[in-house]
Short mmCIF file of C-alpha atoms in Angstrom, two decimals:
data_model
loop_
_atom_site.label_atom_id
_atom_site.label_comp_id
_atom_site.label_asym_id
_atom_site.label_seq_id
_atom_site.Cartn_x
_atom_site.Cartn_y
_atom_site.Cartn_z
CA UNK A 1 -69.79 -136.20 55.47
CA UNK A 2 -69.30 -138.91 52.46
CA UNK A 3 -66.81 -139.13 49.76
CA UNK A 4 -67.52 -136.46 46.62
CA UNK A 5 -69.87 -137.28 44.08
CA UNK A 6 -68.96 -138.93 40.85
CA UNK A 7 -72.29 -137.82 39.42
CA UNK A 8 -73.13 -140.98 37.64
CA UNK A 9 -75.93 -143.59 39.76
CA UNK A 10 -75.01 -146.72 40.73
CA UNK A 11 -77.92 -149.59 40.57
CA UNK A 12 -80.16 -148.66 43.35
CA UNK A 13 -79.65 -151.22 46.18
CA UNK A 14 -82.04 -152.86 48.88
CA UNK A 15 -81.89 -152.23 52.53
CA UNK A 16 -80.23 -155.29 54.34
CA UNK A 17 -81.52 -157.03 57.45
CA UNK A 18 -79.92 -159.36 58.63
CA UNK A 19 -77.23 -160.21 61.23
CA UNK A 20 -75.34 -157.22 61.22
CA UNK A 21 -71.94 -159.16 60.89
CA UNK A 22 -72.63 -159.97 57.82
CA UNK A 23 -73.70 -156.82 56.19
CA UNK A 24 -69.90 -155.48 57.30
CA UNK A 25 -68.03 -158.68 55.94
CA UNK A 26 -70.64 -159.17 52.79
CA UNK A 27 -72.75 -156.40 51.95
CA UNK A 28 -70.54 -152.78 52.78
CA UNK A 29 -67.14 -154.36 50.66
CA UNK A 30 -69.39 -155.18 47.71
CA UNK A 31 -71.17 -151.97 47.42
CA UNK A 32 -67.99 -149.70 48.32
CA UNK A 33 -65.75 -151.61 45.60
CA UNK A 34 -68.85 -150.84 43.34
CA UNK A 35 -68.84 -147.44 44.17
CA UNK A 36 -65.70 -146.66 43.45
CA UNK A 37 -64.44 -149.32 40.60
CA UNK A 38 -67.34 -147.89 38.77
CA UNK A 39 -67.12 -144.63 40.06
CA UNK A 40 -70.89 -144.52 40.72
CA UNK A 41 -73.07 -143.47 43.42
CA UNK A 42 -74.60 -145.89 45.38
CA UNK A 43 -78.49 -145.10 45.95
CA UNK A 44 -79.13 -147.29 48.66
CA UNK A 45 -81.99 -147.86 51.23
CA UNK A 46 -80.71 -148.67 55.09
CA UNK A 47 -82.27 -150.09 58.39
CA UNK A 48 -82.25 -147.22 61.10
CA UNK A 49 -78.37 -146.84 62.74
CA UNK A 50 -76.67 -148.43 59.29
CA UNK A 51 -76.29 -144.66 58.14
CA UNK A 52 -72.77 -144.11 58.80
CA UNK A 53 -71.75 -147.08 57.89
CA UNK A 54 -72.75 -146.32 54.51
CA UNK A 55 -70.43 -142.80 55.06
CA UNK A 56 -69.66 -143.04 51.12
CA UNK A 57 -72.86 -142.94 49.88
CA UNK A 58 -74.46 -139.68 48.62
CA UNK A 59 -78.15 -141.40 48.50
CA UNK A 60 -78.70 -142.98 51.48
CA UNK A 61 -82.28 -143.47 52.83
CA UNK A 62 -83.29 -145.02 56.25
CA UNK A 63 -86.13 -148.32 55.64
CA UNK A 64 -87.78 -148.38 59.05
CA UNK A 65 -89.46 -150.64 60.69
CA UNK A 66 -88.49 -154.94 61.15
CA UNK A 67 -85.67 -156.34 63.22
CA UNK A 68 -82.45 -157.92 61.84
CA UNK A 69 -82.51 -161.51 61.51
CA UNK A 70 -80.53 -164.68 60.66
CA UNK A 71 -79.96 -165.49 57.67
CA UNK A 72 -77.81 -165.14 53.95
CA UNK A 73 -75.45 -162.76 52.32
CA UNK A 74 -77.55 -161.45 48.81
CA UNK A 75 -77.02 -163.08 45.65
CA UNK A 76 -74.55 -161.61 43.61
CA UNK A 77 -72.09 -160.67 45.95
CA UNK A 78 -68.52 -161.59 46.08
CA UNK A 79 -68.68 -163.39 48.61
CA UNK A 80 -71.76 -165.84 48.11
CA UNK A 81 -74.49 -166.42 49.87
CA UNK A 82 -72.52 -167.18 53.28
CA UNK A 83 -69.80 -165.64 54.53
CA UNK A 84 -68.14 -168.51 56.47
CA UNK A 85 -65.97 -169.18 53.50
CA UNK A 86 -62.51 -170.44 53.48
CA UNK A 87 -60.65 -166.87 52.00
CA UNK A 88 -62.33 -163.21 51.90
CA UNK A 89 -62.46 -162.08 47.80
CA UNK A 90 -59.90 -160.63 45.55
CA UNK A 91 -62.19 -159.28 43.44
CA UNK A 92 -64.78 -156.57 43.71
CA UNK A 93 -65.17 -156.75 47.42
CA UNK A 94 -63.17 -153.37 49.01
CA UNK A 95 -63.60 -152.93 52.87
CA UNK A 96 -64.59 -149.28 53.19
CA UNK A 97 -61.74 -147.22 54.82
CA UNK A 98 -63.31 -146.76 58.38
CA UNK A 99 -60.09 -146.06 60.15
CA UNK A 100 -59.24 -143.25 58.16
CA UNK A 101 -62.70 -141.72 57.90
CA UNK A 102 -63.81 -142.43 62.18
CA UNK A 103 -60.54 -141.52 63.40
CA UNK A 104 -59.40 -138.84 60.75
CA UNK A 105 -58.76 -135.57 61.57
CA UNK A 106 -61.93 -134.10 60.31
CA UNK A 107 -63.68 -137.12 62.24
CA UNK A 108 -62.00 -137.64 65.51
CA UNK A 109 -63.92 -138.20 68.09
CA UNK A 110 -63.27 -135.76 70.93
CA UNK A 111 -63.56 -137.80 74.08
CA UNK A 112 -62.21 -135.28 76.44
CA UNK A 113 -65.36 -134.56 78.03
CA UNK A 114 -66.61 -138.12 78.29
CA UNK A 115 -63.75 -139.90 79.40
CA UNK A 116 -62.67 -139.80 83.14
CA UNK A 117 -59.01 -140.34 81.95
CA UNK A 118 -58.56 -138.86 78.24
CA UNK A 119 -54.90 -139.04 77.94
CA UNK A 120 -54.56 -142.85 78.48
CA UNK A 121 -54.57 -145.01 75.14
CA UNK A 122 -58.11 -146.76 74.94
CA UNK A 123 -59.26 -150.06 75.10
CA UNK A 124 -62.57 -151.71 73.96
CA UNK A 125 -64.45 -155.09 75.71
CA UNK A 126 -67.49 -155.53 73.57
CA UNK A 127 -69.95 -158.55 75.52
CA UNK A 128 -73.33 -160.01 75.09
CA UNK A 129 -75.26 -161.88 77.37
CA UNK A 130 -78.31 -163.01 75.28
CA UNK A 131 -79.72 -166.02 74.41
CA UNK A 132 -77.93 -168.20 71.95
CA UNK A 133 -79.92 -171.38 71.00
CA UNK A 134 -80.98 -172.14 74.61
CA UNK A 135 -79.02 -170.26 76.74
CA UNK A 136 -75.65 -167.38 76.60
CA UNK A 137 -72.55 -169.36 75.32
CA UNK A 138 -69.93 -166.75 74.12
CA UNK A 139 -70.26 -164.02 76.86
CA UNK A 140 -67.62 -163.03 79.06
CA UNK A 141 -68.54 -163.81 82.45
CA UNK A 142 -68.43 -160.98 85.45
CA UNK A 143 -64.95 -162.96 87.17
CA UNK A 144 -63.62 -162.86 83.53
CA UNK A 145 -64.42 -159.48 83.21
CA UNK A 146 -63.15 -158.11 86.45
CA UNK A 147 -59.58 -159.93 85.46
CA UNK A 148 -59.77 -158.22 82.39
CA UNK A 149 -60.43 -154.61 84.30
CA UNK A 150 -57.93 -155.25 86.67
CA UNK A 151 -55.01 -156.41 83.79
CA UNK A 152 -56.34 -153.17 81.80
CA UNK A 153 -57.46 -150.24 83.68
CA UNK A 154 -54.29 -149.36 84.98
CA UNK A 155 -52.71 -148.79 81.38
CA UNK A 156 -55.89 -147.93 79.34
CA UNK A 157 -59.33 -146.07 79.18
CA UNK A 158 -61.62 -148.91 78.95
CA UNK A 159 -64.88 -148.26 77.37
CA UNK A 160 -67.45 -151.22 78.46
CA UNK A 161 -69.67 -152.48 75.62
CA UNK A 162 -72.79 -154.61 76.29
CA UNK A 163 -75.78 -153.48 74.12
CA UNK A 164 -79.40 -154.69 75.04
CA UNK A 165 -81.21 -156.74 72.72
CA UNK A 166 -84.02 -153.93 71.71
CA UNK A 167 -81.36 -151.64 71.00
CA UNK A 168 -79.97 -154.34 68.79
CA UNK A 169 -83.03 -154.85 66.75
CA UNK A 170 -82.47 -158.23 66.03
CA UNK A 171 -84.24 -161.41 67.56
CA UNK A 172 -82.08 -162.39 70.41
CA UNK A 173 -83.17 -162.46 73.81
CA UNK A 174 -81.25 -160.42 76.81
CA UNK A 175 -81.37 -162.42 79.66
CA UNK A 176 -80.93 -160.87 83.23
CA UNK A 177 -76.48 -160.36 84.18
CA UNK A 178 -74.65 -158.35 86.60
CA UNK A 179 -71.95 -156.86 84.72
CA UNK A 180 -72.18 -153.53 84.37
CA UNK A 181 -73.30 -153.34 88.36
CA UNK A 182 -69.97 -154.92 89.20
CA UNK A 183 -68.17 -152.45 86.76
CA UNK A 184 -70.18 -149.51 88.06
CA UNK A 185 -68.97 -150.16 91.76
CA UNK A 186 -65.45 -151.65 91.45
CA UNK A 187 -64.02 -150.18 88.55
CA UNK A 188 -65.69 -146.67 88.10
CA UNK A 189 -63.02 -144.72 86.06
CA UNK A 190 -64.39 -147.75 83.15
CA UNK A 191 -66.43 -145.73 80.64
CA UNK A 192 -70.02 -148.08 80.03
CA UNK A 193 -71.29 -146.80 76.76
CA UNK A 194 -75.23 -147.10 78.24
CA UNK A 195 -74.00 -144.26 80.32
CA UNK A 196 -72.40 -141.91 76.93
CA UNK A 197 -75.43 -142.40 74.48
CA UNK A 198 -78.21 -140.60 74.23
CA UNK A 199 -80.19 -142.29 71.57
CA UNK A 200 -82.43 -138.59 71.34
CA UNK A 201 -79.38 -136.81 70.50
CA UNK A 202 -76.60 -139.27 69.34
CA UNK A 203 -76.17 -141.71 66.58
CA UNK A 204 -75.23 -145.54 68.14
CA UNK A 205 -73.23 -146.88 65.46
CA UNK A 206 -71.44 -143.33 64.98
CA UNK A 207 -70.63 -143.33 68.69
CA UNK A 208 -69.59 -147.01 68.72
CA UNK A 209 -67.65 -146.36 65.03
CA UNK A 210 -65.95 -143.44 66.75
CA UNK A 211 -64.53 -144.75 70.02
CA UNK A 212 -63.31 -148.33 68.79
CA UNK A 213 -61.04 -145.98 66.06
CA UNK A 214 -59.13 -144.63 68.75
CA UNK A 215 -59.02 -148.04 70.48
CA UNK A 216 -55.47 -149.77 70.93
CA UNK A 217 -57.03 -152.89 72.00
CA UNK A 218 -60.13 -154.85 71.76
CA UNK A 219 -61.12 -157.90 73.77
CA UNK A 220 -64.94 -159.15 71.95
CA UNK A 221 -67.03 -161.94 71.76
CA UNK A 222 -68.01 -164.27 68.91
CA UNK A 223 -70.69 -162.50 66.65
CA UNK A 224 -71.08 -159.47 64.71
CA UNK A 225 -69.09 -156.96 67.53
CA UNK A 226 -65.81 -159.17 66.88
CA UNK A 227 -65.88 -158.25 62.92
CA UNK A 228 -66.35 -154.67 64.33
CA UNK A 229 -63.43 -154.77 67.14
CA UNK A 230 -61.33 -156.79 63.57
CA UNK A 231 -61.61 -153.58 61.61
CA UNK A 232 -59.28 -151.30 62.96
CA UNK A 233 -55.55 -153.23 62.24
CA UNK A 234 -54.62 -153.47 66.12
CA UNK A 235 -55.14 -156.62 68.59
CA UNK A 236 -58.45 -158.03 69.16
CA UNK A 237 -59.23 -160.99 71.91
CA UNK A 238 -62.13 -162.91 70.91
CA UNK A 239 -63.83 -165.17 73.03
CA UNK A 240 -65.71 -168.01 71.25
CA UNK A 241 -67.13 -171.37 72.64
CA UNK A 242 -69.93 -172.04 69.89
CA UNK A 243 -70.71 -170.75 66.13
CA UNK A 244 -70.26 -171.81 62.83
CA UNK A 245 -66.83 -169.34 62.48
CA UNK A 246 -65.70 -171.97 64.40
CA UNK A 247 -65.53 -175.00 61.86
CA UNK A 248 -66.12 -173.40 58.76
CA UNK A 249 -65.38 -169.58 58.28
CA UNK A 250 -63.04 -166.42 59.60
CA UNK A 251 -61.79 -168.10 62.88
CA UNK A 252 -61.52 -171.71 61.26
CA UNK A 253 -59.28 -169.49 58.56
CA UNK A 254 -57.38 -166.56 60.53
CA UNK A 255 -58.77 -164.18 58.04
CA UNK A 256 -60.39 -162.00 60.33
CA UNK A 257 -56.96 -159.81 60.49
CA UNK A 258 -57.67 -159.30 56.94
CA UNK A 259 -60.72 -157.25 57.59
CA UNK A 260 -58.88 -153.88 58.55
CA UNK A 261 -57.51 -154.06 54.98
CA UNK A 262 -54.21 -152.95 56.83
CA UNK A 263 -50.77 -154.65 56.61
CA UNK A 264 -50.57 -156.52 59.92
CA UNK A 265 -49.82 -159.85 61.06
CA UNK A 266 -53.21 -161.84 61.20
CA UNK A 267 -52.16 -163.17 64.58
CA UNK A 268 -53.71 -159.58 65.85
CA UNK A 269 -56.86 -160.95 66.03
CA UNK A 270 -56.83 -164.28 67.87
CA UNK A 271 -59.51 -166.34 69.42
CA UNK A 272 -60.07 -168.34 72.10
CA UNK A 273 -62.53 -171.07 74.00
CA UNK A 274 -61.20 -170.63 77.54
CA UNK A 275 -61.58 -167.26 79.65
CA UNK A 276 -58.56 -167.76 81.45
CA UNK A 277 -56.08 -168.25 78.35
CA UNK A 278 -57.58 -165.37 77.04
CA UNK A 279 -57.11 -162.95 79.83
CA UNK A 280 -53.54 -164.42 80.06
CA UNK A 281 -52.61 -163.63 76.75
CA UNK A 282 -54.08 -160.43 77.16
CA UNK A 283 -51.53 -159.87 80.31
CA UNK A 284 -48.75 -160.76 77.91
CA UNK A 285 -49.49 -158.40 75.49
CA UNK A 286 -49.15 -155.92 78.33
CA UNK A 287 -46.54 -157.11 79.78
CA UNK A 288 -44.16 -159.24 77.80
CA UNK A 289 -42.64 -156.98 75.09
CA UNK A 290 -39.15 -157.61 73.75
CA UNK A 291 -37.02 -154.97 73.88
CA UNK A 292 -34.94 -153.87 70.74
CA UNK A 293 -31.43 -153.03 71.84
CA UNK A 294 -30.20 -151.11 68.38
CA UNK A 295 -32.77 -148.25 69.31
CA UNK A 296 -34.18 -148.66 72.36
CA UNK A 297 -37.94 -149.54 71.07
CA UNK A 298 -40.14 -152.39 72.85
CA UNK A 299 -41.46 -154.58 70.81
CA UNK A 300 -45.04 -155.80 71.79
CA UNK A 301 -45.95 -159.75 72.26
CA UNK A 302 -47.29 -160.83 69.55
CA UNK A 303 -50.52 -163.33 70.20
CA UNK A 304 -50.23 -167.37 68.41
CA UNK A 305 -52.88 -169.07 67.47
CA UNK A 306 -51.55 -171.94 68.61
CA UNK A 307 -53.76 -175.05 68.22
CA UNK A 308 -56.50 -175.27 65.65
CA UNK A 309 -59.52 -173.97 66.32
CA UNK A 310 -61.14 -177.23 64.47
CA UNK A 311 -59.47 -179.52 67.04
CA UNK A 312 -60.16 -177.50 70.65
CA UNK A 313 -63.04 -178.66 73.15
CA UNK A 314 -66.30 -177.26 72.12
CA UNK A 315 -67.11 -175.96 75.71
CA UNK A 316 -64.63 -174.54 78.56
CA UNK A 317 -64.33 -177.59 81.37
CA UNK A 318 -66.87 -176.71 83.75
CA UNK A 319 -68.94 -174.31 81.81
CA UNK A 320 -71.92 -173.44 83.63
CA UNK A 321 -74.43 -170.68 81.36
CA UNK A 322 -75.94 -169.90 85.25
CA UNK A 323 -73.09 -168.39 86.61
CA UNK A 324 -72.92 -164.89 87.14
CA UNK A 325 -76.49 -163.97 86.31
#
């Protein structure tokens, strides 16, 4: 379903292809805040899986064919041509209300039959293990990830997400890791999205849209699944060793809080270089709420970014792209 029709075209727009971060941060506020400033109809022509992330938009039509690939925001948008920029736009950029259209009522996702434990609140861990210049830099190795498992599962349905690269459709290489073996033996109440899609009968980015709005929590990785784990107004983890948000855009800034278009703090989304701090300040989150004594009420820790990202080591001390292959 999309919002009703206002009957009147808006310019007819191109599909976009490249890095799918930057189509949510550059491309979807620009046309949305068209759509409805100018209460228009976007016609607009998509790469296959960007359907419902247009959800607005009356005149949608899937481009196929071509792979996403690096490169600039289109000319004319608010934002310019990159988006590691210093602020996000006050004018005519409007991030499109996922929360209230993926985990509305009418949208829900029912996950009753697909998750082992359905009444627990759920959490999100989005990795990638592919290769970044000459090897994987931001990935969450398998020790990291079996500290995060055993901080979360007990409290959370954890939904594992670590897409291959030809499901990505982009240029980056997968390179062989043993994650989801480890999660598959030692942790199998942990939901591994691989296992819930069927790409004959289910729409990825639907799916993926679907679960992370009924997601409490989010632990990601630097790239385009840590502007989808910032969209949803509740904490997200992000682990980040290399990129240019780094030095120059949303990390750099502490803007990536902003994204949700909710009113929360913008220490929600915090990022870090080392694994360990990381899965320590997830633990606190957990663990170290302080109680309100007028009503009863715990209030949860609320993550600092506490030293500039600008100023922190570039690598983790001993960081070794061979381990855990």
């Amino acid at each position: 379903a999309s919002q009703p029709t206002h009957g009147t075209p808006c310019p007819s727009r191109k599909a976009y292809w490249q890095e799918f971060g930057y189509e949510i941060q550059g491309v979807l506020p620009w046309y949305y805040d068209e759509h409805i400033r100018l209460r228009c109809d976007l016609y607009v022509k998509g790469m296959p899986g960007s359907r419902y992330l247009y959800f607005w938009s009356k005149n949608w039509t899937e481009e196929p064919g071509g792979h996403r690939s690096s490169g600039y925001l289109p000319n004319g948008n608010p934002m310019g041509i990159n988006p590691h920029v210093q602020s996000l736009p006050t004018v005519n950029w409007t991030m499109p209300p996922f929360s209230s259209f993926f985990g509305g009522d009418g949208a829900r996702l029912d996950v009753s039959l697909v998750f082992p434990r359905p009444k627990l609140p759920v959490a999100v861990i989005f990795n990638k293990y592919t290769k970044e210049f000459d090897v994987p830099y931001n990935f969450l190795d398998v020790d990291t990830l079996r500290s995060l498992l055993t901080v979360l599962s007990p409290v959370y349905q954890v939904v594992y997400v670590r897409m291959e690269a030809a499901k990505l459709m982009d240029r980056s290489e997968s390179v062989p890791f043993r994650d989801k073996e480890m999660i598959r033996a030692e942790y199998p109440d942990t939901v591994l999205l691989d296992d819930v899609y069927d790409e004959t009968t289910m729409d990825y980015n639907l799916l993926m849209f679907g679960i992370s709005a009924r997601s409490s929590l989010f632990v990601s990785v630097q790239g385009g699944n840590s502007v989808i784990a910032s969209l949803w107004g509740v904490p997200n983890f992000i682990y980040a060793v290399k990129g240019k948000e780094i030095n120059l855009g949303g990390f750099r800034y502490g803007w990536y809080g902003k994204l949700s278009g909710c009113d929360v703090p913008e220490s929600l989304v915090t990022v870090y270089d080392r694994r360990a701090t990381l899965v320590k300040e997830v633990w606190k989150w957990l663990h170290c709420g302080v109680r309100d004594e007028k009503n009863g009420t715990s209030v949860g820790y609320i993550p600092v970014q506490q030293v500039p990202l600008l100023e922190r080591a570039v690598y983790e001390k001993g960081f070794d792209p061979n381990k855990n292959r």
